[in-house]
Coordinates of C-alpha atoms and ligand atoms in Angstrom, one line a residue:
X1158 CA -106.7 -67.7 -1.4
X1159 CA -109.8 -66.3 0.6
X1160 CA -112.5 -67.6 -0.9
X1161 CA -114.0 -64.5 0.8
X1162 CA -112.0 -62.8 -2.2
X1163 CA -115.6 -63.8 -4.3
X1164 CA -117.6 -61.8 -2.4
X1165 CA -114.8 -58.4 -2.6
X1166 CA -114.5 -59.2 -6.5
X1167 CA -118.4 -59.4 -7.4
X1168 CA -119.3 -56.1 -4.9
X1169 CA -116.1 -53.9 -7.8
X1170 CA -117.6 -55.3 -10.8
X1171 CA -121.3 -55.7 -9.6
X1172 CA -121.8 -53.0 -6.6
X1173 CA -125.2 -52.2 -7.3
X1174 CA -126.3 -55.9 -7.6
X1175 CA -129.6 -56.8 -5.2
X1176 CA -127.5 -59.9 -3.6
X1177 CA -128.8 -60.6 0.3
X1178 CA -132.9 -61.0 1.3
X1179 CA -135.0 -61.8 3.5
X1180 CA -138.3 -63.1 2.4
X1181 CA -139.0 -60.5 -0.1
X1182 CA -137.1 -57.8 1.6
X1183 CA -134.1 -56.5 -0.2
X1184 CA -131.0 -56.3 2.7
X1185 CA -128.5 -55.1 0.9
X1186 CA -127.6 -54.7 -2.1
X1187 CA -123.2 -56.3 -3.1
X1188 CA -120.9 -52.8 -2.2
X1189 CA -123.3 -52.8 1.4
X1190 CA -122.3 -56.0 1.3
X1191 CA -119.7 -56.4 1.1
X1192 CA -118.5 -53.6 3.9
X1193 CA -120.7 -54.8 6.0
X1194 CA -118.6 -57.6 6.1
X1195 CA -115.8 -55.7 6.1
X1196 CA -117.0 -53.6 9.3
X1197 CA -117.1 -56.7 11.1
X1198 CA -114.2 -58.3 10.2
X1199 CA -112.5 -55.1 11.7
X1200 CA -115.3 -55.8 14.9
X1201 CA -113.3 -59.8 14.6
X1202 CA -110.4 -58.9 14.1
X1203 CA -110.1 -55.7 17.2
X1204 CA -112.6 -55.8 19.9
X1205 CA -112.7 -60.2 20.3
X1206 CA -108.9 -59.4 19.6
X1207 CA -108.6 -62.6 17.4
X1208 CA -106.4 -64.0 15.2
X1209 CA -106.2 -65.2 11.9
X1210 CA -107.0 -68.6 12.4
X1211 CA -108.6 -68.5 15.4
X1212 CA -111.8 -70.3 15.2
X1213 CA -115.5 -68.4 15.5
X1214 CA -118.4 -70.9 16.2
X1215 CA -122.9 -70.1 14.7
X1216 CA -125.5 -71.9 17.6
X1217 CA -128.6 -70.7 15.2
X1218 CA -130.6 -71.4 12.6
X1219 CA -130.7 -70.3 8.9
X1220 CA -131.0 -65.8 8.6
X1221 CA -130.0 -63.1 6.6
X1222 CA -127.0 -63.0 9.7
X1223 CA -125.5 -66.2 9.1
X1224 CA -124.3 -65.3 5.8
X1225 CA -123.3 -62.3 6.6
X1226 CA -120.9 -64.0 9.7
X1227 CA -120.1 -66.6 7.0
X1228 CA -118.0 -63.9 4.8
X1229 CA -116.9 -61.7 8.0
X1230 CA -115.2 -65.1 9.6
X1231 CA -114.2 -65.3 6.5
X1232 CA -112.9 -61.5 5.5
X1233 CA -110.5 -62.0 8.4
X1234 CA -109.1 -64.5 8.0
X1235 CA -110.8 -66.7 10.7
X1236 CA -112.3 -70.2 10.8
X1237 CA -116.0 -70.7 10.1
X1238 CA -117.3 -73.8 12.8
X1239 CA -120.9 -74.2 11.2
X1240 CA -122.8 -76.2 14.7
X1241 CA -126.2 -78.1 13.7
X1242 CA -129.3 -75.4 14.9
X1243 CA -131.3 -78.3 16.2
X1244 CA -128.3 -79.7 17.9
X1245 CA -128.1 -80.0 21.6
X1246 CA -126.8 -77.5 24.3
X1247 CA -124.7 -80.2 25.4
X1248 CA -123.7 -81.5 22.0
X1249 CA -122.7 -77.5 20.6
X1250 CA -120.7 -77.6 24.2
X1251 CA -118.2 -80.7 22.5
X1252 CA -118.3 -78.5 19.5
X1253 CA -117.2 -75.4 21.1
X1254 CA -114.0 -76.8 23.2
X1255 CA -112.8 -79.3 20.6
X1256 CA -112.3 -76.5 18.2
X1257 CA -111.3 -74.2 20.7
X1258 CA -113.9 -71.3 19.3
X1259 CA -112.9 -68.1 20.7
X1260 CA -116.9 -66.7 20.3
X1261 CA -119.8 -67.9 19.4
X1262 CA -123.1 -66.3 17.2
X1263 CA -126.3 -67.5 19.1
X1264 CA -130.0 -66.6 17.8
X1265 CA -131.4 -63.5 19.7
X1266 CA -133.4 -66.1 21.1
X1267 CA -131.0 -68.4 22.6
X1268 CA -130.3 -68.0 26.5
X1269 CA -128.7 -70.9 26.9
X1270 CA -126.4 -69.5 29.5
X1271 CA -124.4 -73.2 29.2
X1272 CA -122.5 -72.5 25.6
X1273 CA -121.1 -69.3 27.7
X1274 CA -119.0 -71.8 30.1
X1275 CA -116.8 -73.6 26.9
X1276 CA -113.4 -72.9 28.4
X1277 CA -112.3 -71.2 24.9
X1278 CA -115.3 -68.7 24.7
X1279 CA -114.5 -65.5 25.1
X1280 CA -117.9 -64.4 24.6
X1281 CA -121.2 -65.4 22.9
X1282 CA -122.7 -62.7 21.3
X1283 CA -126.1 -63.0 18.7
X1284 CA -126.4 -62.0 15.6
X1285 CA -129.1 -59.2 14.9
X1286 CA -129.2 -57.7 18.5
X1287 CA -127.8 -54.5 19.7
X1288 CA -124.2 -56.1 19.7
X1289 CA -124.7 -57.0 16.2
X1290 CA -125.4 -53.8 14.9
X1291 CA -122.4 -52.1 16.5
X1292 CA -120.5 -53.6 14.4
X1293 CA -121.0 -51.0 11.8
X1294 CA -120.1 -48.3 13.8
X1295 CA -116.3 -50.2 13.1
X1296 CA -113.7 -49.0 9.9
X1297 CA -113.6 -51.1 7.3
X1298 CA -111.2 -54.1 7.4
X1299 CA -109.4 -54.8 3.8
X1300 CA -109.0 -58.5 3.4
X1301 CA -107.1 -60.8 4.9
X1302 CA -104.8 -62.9 2.6
X1303 CA -105.1 -66.9 3.2
X1304 CA -102.9 -69.8 1.9
X1305 CA -105.7 -71.9 -0.4
X1306 CA -104.5 -74.8 2.0
X1307 CA -106.1 -72.8 5.2
X1308 CA -108.6 -73.9 6.6
X1309 CA -112.4 -71.9 6.0
X1310 CA -114.9 -73.9 7.2
X1311 CA -114.8 -77.2 10.2
X1312 CA -117.7 -78.6 9.8
X1313 CA -118.2 -81.7 13.0
X1314 CA -119.8 -85.1 11.8
X1315 CA -121.3 -87.5 14.0
X1316 CA -118.4 -90.4 14.1
X1317 CA -119.6 -94.3 14.8
X1318 CA -118.3 -93.7 18.2
X1319 CA -121.1 -90.9 18.7
X1320 CA -118.3 -88.5 19.1
X1321 CA -118.5 -85.8 17.1
X1322 CA -115.0 -85.3 14.8
X1323 CA -114.3 -81.8 12.8
X1324 CA -113.4 -81.9 8.8
X1325 CA -110.9 -79.8 7.9
X1326 CA -112.6 -77.6 5.1
X1327 CA -109.8 -75.3 3.9
X1328 CA -110.3 -72.3 0.9
X1329 CA -108.8 -75.0 -2.1
X1330 CA -111.9 -77.4 -1.2
X1331 CA -114.7 -74.6 -1.2
X1332 CA -113.2 -73.4 -4.3
X1333 CA -112.6 -76.2 -6.0
X1334 CA -116.4 -77.6 -4.7
X1335 CA -117.7 -74.2 -6.4
X1336 CA -115.3 -75.0 -10.0
X1337 CA -117.0 -78.4 -9.6
X1338 CA -121.1 -77.0 -9.2
X1339 CA -120.2 -74.3 -12.1
X1340 CA -119.0 -78.4 -14.4
X1341 CA -120.8 -80.7 -13.1
X1342 CA -124.3 -79.5 -11.4
X1343 CA -125.8 -75.8 -12.8
X1344 CA -124.6 -72.3 -14.4
X1345 CA -125.9 -69.3 -12.6
X1346 CA -126.3 -66.4 -14.1
X1347 CA -127.2 -63.2 -12.5
X1348 CA -130.7 -63.0 -12.3
X1349 CA -130.9 -66.2 -10.1
X1350 CA -131.9 -66.3 -6.7
X1351 CA -130.8 -69.1 -3.8
X1352 CA -133.1 -69.5 -1.7
X1353 CA -131.6 -71.8 1.5
X1354 CA -134.5 -73.9 2.4
X1355 CA -131.9 -76.9 4.4
X1356 CA -129.9 -75.5 7.0
X1357 CA -126.9 -73.0 6.1
X1358 CA -124.4 -75.0 8.8
X1359 CA -124.3 -77.6 6.3
X1360 CA -123.4 -78.5 3.1
X1361 CA -126.3 -76.5 1.7
X1362 CA -124.5 -73.3 2.8
X1363 CA -121.9 -73.4 0.8
X1364 CA -123.3 -73.6 -2.1
X1365 CA -123.8 -69.6 -1.6
X1366 CA -120.3 -70.1 -2.5
X1367 CA -121.0 -70.3 -6.9
X1368 CA -124.1 -67.3 -6.4
X1369 CA -121.6 -65.3 -4.2
X1370 CA -118.7 -65.2 -7.5
X1371 CA -121.8 -64.5 -9.9
X1372 CA -123.1 -62.0 -8.0
X1373 CA -126.3 -63.3 -8.2
X1374 CA -129.4 -63.0 -5.1
X1375 CA -129.2 -64.6 -1.7
X1376 CA -132.7 -65.4 -0.3
X1377 CA -133.4 -66.5 3.5
X1378 CA -136.8 -67.0 4.3
X1379 CA -138.7 -65.7 6.8
X1380 CA -139.4 -68.1 8.7
X1381 CA -135.7 -69.6 8.5
X1382 CA -137.1 -73.2 7.9
X1383 CA -138.6 -75.5 5.5
X1384 CA -142.2 -74.2 4.4
X1385 CA -143.3 -75.5 0.7
X1386 CA -145.5 -73.2 0.6
X1387 CA -143.2 -70.3 1.7
X1388 CA -140.4 -71.4 -1.0
X1389 CA -143.2 -72.3 -3.9
X1390 CA -144.8 -68.0 -2.5
X1391 CA -140.7 -66.9 -2.9
X1392 CA -140.5 -69.1 -5.9
X1393 CA -143.3 -68.0 -7.7
X1394 CA -142.2 -63.7 -6.5
X1395 CA -137.9 -64.2 -8.0
X1396 CA -138.5 -66.6 -10.6
X1397 CA -135.5 -68.3 -11.1
X1398 CA -134.5 -70.2 -8.1
X1399 CA -132.3 -72.7 -6.7
X1400 CA -132.8 -74.5 -4.1
X1401 CA -130.8 -77.5 -1.9
X1402 CA -132.6 -80.1 0.1
X1403 CA -132.6 -83.5 1.0
X1404 CA -134.8 -86.4 -0.8
X1405 CA -137.1 -86.2 2.5
X1406 CA -137.9 -82.4 2.2
X1407 CA -137.7 -82.6 -1.9
X1408 CA -140.1 -85.4 -1.4
X1409 CA -142.7 -82.9 0.9
X1410 CA -142.8 -79.9 -1.9
X1411 CA -143.3 -82.4 -4.7
X1412 CA -146.6 -83.4 -1.9
X1413 CA -146.6 -79.3 -1.6
X1414 CA -147.0 -78.4 -5.7
X1415 CA -149.0 -81.5 -6.4
X1416 CA -151.6 -81.0 -3.7
X1417 CA -152.1 -77.3 -4.1
X1418 CA -151.5 -77.8 -8.4
X1419 CA -149.1 -74.8 -7.9
X1420 CA -147.1 -74.0 -10.2
X1421 CA -143.5 -74.9 -10.6
X1422 CA -142.0 -72.4 -13.0
X1423 CA -140.7 -70.4 -10.5
X1424 CA -138.1 -73.3 -9.3
X1425 CA -134.7 -73.5 -11.7
X1426 CA -133.1 -76.4 -9.9
X1427 CA -133.8 -78.7 -7.4
X1428 CA -130.2 -80.6 -5.9
X1429 CA -131.0 -83.2 -3.4
X1430 CA -129.1 -84.9 -2.1
X1431 CA -127.3 -85.9 2.3
X1432 CA -129.6 -89.1 2.1
X1433 CA -131.0 -91.5 -0.6
X1434 CA -133.8 -90.6 -3.4
X1435 CA -135.8 -93.8 -4.1
X1436 CA -136.6 -94.2 -7.7
X1437 CA -140.2 -94.2 -7.4
X1438 CA -140.2 -90.9 -5.2
X1439 CA -137.8 -88.6 -8.4
X1440 CA -140.0 -90.5 -11.3
X1441 CA -142.9 -88.4 -8.8
X1442 CA -141.0 -85.5 -8.2
X1443 CA -140.3 -85.0 -12.3
X1444 CA -144.1 -85.8 -13.0
X1445 CA -144.9 -83.4 -10.6
X1446 CA -142.5 -80.6 -10.7
X1447 CA -141.0 -81.2 -14.3
X1448 CA -137.2 -80.9 -15.3
X1449 CA -135.8 -79.2 -12.6
X1450 CA -134.0 -81.5 -10.3
X1451 CA -129.7 -82.7 -10.0
X1452 CA -128.7 -85.0 -6.9
X1453 CA -125.5 -84.8 -5.8
X1454 CA -123.1 -86.9 -3.7
X1455 CA -120.8 -86.0 -1.1
X1456 CA -119.8 -86.2 2.4
X1457 CA -118.4 -83.6 5.3
X1458 CA -114.7 -84.6 4.1
X1459 CA -115.8 -83.9 0.4
X1460 CA -118.4 -81.4 0.1
X1461 CA -121.1 -82.0 -1.7
X1462 CA -118.3 -82.4 -4.5
X1463 CA -118.3 -87.1 -4.9
X1464 CA -120.5 -87.9 -8.1
X1465 CA -123.1 -85.5 -9.8
X1466 CA -126.6 -87.1 -11.6
X1467 CA -127.5 -83.1 -14.4
X1468 CA -130.0 -82.8 -14.9
X1469 CA -129.5 -83.8 -18.6
X1470 CA -129.4 -87.4 -17.4
X1471 CA -131.9 -86.9 -15.2
X1472 CA -134.2 -86.1 -18.6
X1473 CA -132.8 -89.1 -20.8
X1474 CA -136.1 -90.8 -20.2
X1475 CA -136.0 -92.2 -23.8
X1476 CA -132.3 -93.6 -22.9
X1477 CA -132.4 -97.4 -21.9
X1478 CA -131.2 -97.4 -18.5
X1479 CA -133.0 -94.2 -17.3
X1480 CA -134.0 -96.1 -14.5
X1481 CA -130.8 -97.3 -13.2
X1482 CA -129.1 -93.7 -13.6
X1483 CA -132.0 -92.2 -12.9
X1484 CA -131.8 -94.6 -9.5
X1485 CA -128.2 -93.6 -8.8
X1486 CA -126.1 -91.4 -7.9
X1487 CA -124.1 -90.1 -10.8
X1488 CA -121.1 -89.7 -12.2
X1489 CA -117.5 -88.4 -10.5
X1490 CA -117.7 -85.1 -9.9
X1491 CA -115.4 -83.9 -12.5
X1492 CA -112.2 -82.6 -9.8
X1493 CA -112.3 -85.9 -7.9
X1494 CA -111.0 -89.5 -9.4
X1495 CA -113.7 -92.3 -7.9
X1496 CA -113.0 -96.0 -7.0
X1497 CA -114.8 -98.7 -5.5
X1498 CA -112.2 -100.8 -3.7
X1499 CA -111.9 -104.1 -1.7
X1500 CA -111.2 -103.4 2.4
X1501 CA -107.4 -103.7 1.2
X1502 CA -107.7 -101.3 -1.5
X1503 CA -107.6 -103.5 -4.2
X1504 CA -109.6 -102.1 -7.3
X1505 CA -112.5 -103.6 -8.2
X1506 CA -113.8 -104.0 -11.3
X1507 CA -116.9 -102.7 -13.2
X1508 CA -120.2 -103.1 -11.8
X1509 CA -118.8 -105.1 -8.1
X1510 CA -119.6 -103.6 -4.9
X1511 CA -117.5 -101.9 -2.4
X1512 CA -115.6 -99.3 -0.9
X1513 CA -116.3 -95.8 -2.5
X1514 CA -113.3 -94.3 -2.2
X1515 CA -113.0 -90.5 -3.2
X1516 CA -109.5 -88.3 -4.1
X1517 CA -109.2 -84.4 -5.3
X1518 CA -109.1 -81.2 -3.9
X1519 CA -112.3 -80.6 -3.0
X1520 CA -111.9 -84.0 -0.1
X1521 CA -109.9 -83.1 2.8
X1522 CA -106.6 -83.9 3.9
X1523 CA -107.9 -84.9 7.6
X1524 CA -109.3 -84.2 10.8
X1525 CA -109.4 -81.4 13.2
X1526 CA -106.4 -82.7 16.5
X1527 CA -107.2 -86.9 15.1
X1528 CA -104.4 -87.8 13.8
X1529 CA -106.1 -92.1 14.6
X1530 CA -109.4 -90.6 12.9
X1531 CA -107.2 -89.5 10.0
X1532 CA -104.9 -92.3 9.7
X1533 CA -108.3 -94.7 9.2
X1534 CA -109.6 -92.6 6.7
X1535 CA -107.4 -90.9 4.2
X1536 CA -105.4 -93.5 3.3
X1537 CA -102.7 -93.1 0.7
X1538 CA -104.3 -90.1 -0.9
X1539 CA -107.9 -92.0 -1.3
X1540 CA -110.7 -90.9 1.0
X1541 CA -112.3 -94.4 3.0
X1542 CA -115.7 -92.8 2.5
X1543 CA -117.3 -95.6 4.4
X1544 CA -120.6 -96.2 1.5
X1545 CA -121.0 -99.1 -0.4
X1546 CA -121.8 -99.0 -4.1
X1547 CA -120.7 -100.4 -7.3
X1548 CA -119.6 -98.8 -10.8
X1549 CA -121.7 -99.3 -14.3
X1550 CA -119.3 -99.5 -17.2
X1551 CA -120.3 -95.4 -18.0
X1552 CA -119.7 -94.2 -14.8
X1553 CA -122.6 -93.9 -12.9
X1554 CA -122.4 -95.2 -8.8
X1555 CA -125.0 -97.1 -7.6
X1556 CA -124.6 -96.0 -3.2
X1557 CA -126.1 -99.6 -2.2
X1558 CA -125.4 -99.1 1.7
X1559 CA -123.4 -97.3 4.0
X1560 CA -121.1 -99.8 5.9
X1561 CA -121.9 -98.1 9.1
X1562 CA -125.5 -98.6 10.1
X1563 CA -125.3 -95.2 9.8
X1564 CA -129.6 -93.5 10.3
X1565 CA -130.3 -90.8 8.1
X1566 CA -133.3 -89.8 9.1
X1567 CA -135.0 -86.0 7.6
X1568 CA -131.3 -85.6 6.0
X1569 CA -130.0 -85.7 9.2
X1570 CA -127.0 -88.4 10.3
X1571 CA -127.7 -90.4 13.1
X1572 CA -125.1 -92.8 14.8
X1573 CA -127.0 -95.5 16.2
X1574 CA -124.5 -96.3 19.3
X1575 CA -125.1 -92.1 20.1
X1576 CA -128.2 -92.7 21.0
X1577 CA -127.6 -96.5 22.7
X1578 CA -125.2 -94.9 25.6
X1579 CA -127.5 -91.7 25.7
X1580 CA -130.1 -95.0 26.6
X1581 CA -128.2 -97.3 28.5
X1582 CA -127.8 -95.1 31.2
X1583 CA -131.2 -95.7 32.1
X1584 CA -131.5 -97.6 35.2
X1585 CA -134.0 -99.4 33.5
X1586 CA -132.4 -100.4 30.8
X1587 CA -129.7 -103.4 30.5
X1588 CA -129.3 -103.8 27.1
X1589 CA -130.6 -101.6 23.4
X1590 CA -129.7 -101.8 20.5
X1591 CA -130.4 -99.1 17.8
X1592 CA -131.4 -99.8 13.8
X1593 CA -132.8 -97.7 11.4
X1594 CA -136.3 -98.8 9.5
X1595 CA -137.7 -97.3 6.6
X1596 CA -140.0 -94.5 6.6
X1597 CA -142.2 -92.6 4.2
X1598 CA -141.9 -89.3 5.0
X1599 CA -138.3 -89.5 7.4
X1600 CA -137.1 -91.5 4.5
X1601 CA -135.6 -93.5 7.9
X1602 CA -136.9 -93.0 11.1
X1603 CA -135.2 -94.7 14.7
X1604 CA -136.1 -98.0 16.5
X1605 CA -134.8 -99.1 20.0
X1606 CA -134.6 -102.8 20.9
X1607 CA -134.8 -102.8 24.5
X1608 CA -133.8 -105.5 27.0
X1609 CA -135.1 -103.9 31.0
X1610 CA -133.3 -104.8 34.3
X1611 CA -134.8 -107.7 36.0
X1612 CA -137.8 -106.3 37.3
X1613 CA -138.2 -103.0 35.8
X1614 CA -140.8 -101.5 34.0
X1615 CA -140.5 -98.1 32.0
X1616 CA -143.2 -96.7 30.1
X1617 CA -142.5 -94.9 26.4
X1618 CA -143.0 -91.5 28.0
X1619 CA -139.6 -91.0 30.0
X1620 CA -137.5 -92.9 28.0
X1621 CA -138.3 -90.2 25.0
X1622 CA -137.4 -87.3 28.0
X1623 CA -134.5 -88.9 28.7
X1624 CA -133.2 -88.8 25.5
X1625 CA -134.5 -85.1 25.3
X1626 CA -132.4 -84.7 28.2
X1627 CA -128.9 -85.8 26.1
X1628 CA -129.6 -85.5 22.3
X1629 CA -130.9 -83.1 20.3
X1630 CA -134.8 -84.2 19.6
X1631 CA -134.8 -85.6 16.0
X1632 CA -132.4 -88.0 17.3
X1633 CA -134.8 -89.9 19.7
X1634 CA -136.2 -93.3 18.0
X1635 CA -140.1 -93.4 17.5
X1636 CA -140.4 -96.7 18.2
X1637 CA -139.7 -98.2 21.5
X1638 CA -139.8 -102.5 20.9
X1639 CA -139.2 -104.9 24.6
X1640 CA -136.8 -107.9 23.6
X1641 CA -135.9 -110.4 26.3
X1642 CA -132.2 -110.5 24.8
X1643 CA -131.1 -108.8 21.7
X1644 CA -129.6 -111.8 18.9
X1645 CA -125.9 -112.0 19.4
X1646 CA -123.4 -113.9 16.9
X1647 CA -120.3 -115.7 18.6
X1648 CA -118.3 -113.0 19.6
X1649 CA -121.2 -111.2 21.6
X1650 CA -122.2 -108.3 19.1
X1651 CA -125.5 -108.2 17.7
X1652 CA -126.9 -108.9 14.8
X1653 CA -128.5 -106.3 13.4
X1654 CA -129.6 -108.2 10.2
X1655 CA -131.8 -110.3 12.7
X1656 CA -133.3 -107.1 14.4
X1657 CA -134.1 -105.7 10.8
X1658 CA -135.4 -109.6 10.2
X1659 CA -137.7 -109.3 13.1
X1660 CA -139.0 -105.1 12.7
X1661 CA -140.0 -106.9 8.7
X1662 CA -141.0 -109.2 10.6
X1663 CA -143.9 -108.1 13.2
X1664 CA -143.6 -104.6 11.7
Ligands
AMP2597 P1 -122.1 -86.8 5.8 O1 -120.9 -85.5 6.0 O2 -123.5 -85.6 6.5 O3 -123.0 -85.1 5.1 O4 -123.5 -87.6 5.5 C1 -122.7 -88.2 4.7 C2 -123.6 -89.3 4.2 O5 -124.5 -89.1 3.6 C3 -123.2 -90.0 2.6 O6 -121.5 -90.2 2.7 C4 -124.1 -90.5 2.1 O7 -123.6 -92.4 3.6 C5 -124.7 -90.2 2.8 N1 -125.4 -89.4 1.4 C6 -124.8 -88.3 1.0 N2 -125.3 -88.1 -0.4 C7 -126.1 -88.8 -0.9 C8 -126.9 -89.4 -1.9 N3 -127.2 -88.5 -2.9 N4 -128.1 -90.3 -1.9 C9 -127.6 -91.4 -0.8 N5 -126.9 -91.3 0.0 C10 -125.9 -90.0 0.3

């Protein structure tokens, strides 16, 4: 079954229900949205000459066109390749190349010529531009049939080697994720609104599906970004608003509500995940905004679907283990099994930390054209998440640490190795090691320890500009610490734990 079937169904049953909004402005009802999508699908297939299974990349910030394009691509039996709008064009080029995307949609104001250089890309189109509007002249295409295991969403997640890997997300996985949403996260009614506060290119975008199947409202903030004042105003306007946000965003929203004394009753559910939410932060959020929170723990490889901490658990403050529970990531979602295992795969007893393994219909079968990484990550049907955690006797999972030293800043993953490789290209740098340091607003910030080449001098601004030339702005270090030599073990491996100690000691 094609996920776009859910839009076709909503349009048949509820054609006049309002579907897509820009801010408070209605753009289309369900009947109109499905017709627009079917016309665009015709263009993708006939004019662009694409065949089912071909990849179409979206490299743009949130906009109503983003949602239309996702459904047009699915309707035509094609595969969405979402590219984080904050990535550097060179990083986007790698993804275009690896996925062999035939078509690329960029934002109207994105004038980067470099992107057309990917050999597979036949055309670059501007979403929202005149070419985009012209697609509405086409005849609607009938919905393309898809098998459950056909690819729907090719999501690039960075590897520890710094080269992103394409997670193959199928129609079956997305439908299973949707079923889990209703069972484990929240219910959705016709009067509900999904507000796109976080990037649609990530899990927040996939959470459109439960709202599509219930023919609820989809609202894209006009700013296209995360602006707490705008979100609060939209929640007040619509009421019954749901949004997904990384813990750092939740914190900004909570601060805004606390500072302005604004009424939070328009927020029905704020789902957080993607990075650690600290105990004090969730307690304050509940105090300021009330019982409107739910948490999910997932990863690209099992999108939004490993565990969930429901509103019910978050609000059960009389429970003797409430604090422990709200500091956890909740219980296994209903369509997955979660296991804690030792390095050799042996299941570990309750309370013992080990690697978190997951299996079930929402879990990927592998990485795109990367058998080696797949074999490392999916073993005997279990996905090895790379996260370390422990289950308690009631089934609540506590995430202890990430086994791979990933830095999560503002909800985005930053892989130290990638930053290290960039800095090592600088002529003044002999050695470098990058770690994360806790940051009140962003969750973590990037710190680089640098050993200079003998006799070399280097300014922080120079290193900053150098990074900006190679990687996304959000990945560059906020702090550069000069050090005479990196601490290393007998094998010459840098001891990051010692670097963390240095930061703790010296600030
Ligand atoms: P990504 O594939 O970019 O979504 O990143 C997934 C990783 O983010 C997971 O493997 C975890 O390390 C982390 N993560 C996701 N959700 C949570 C959560 N609720 N609490 C703490 N860390 C999380």
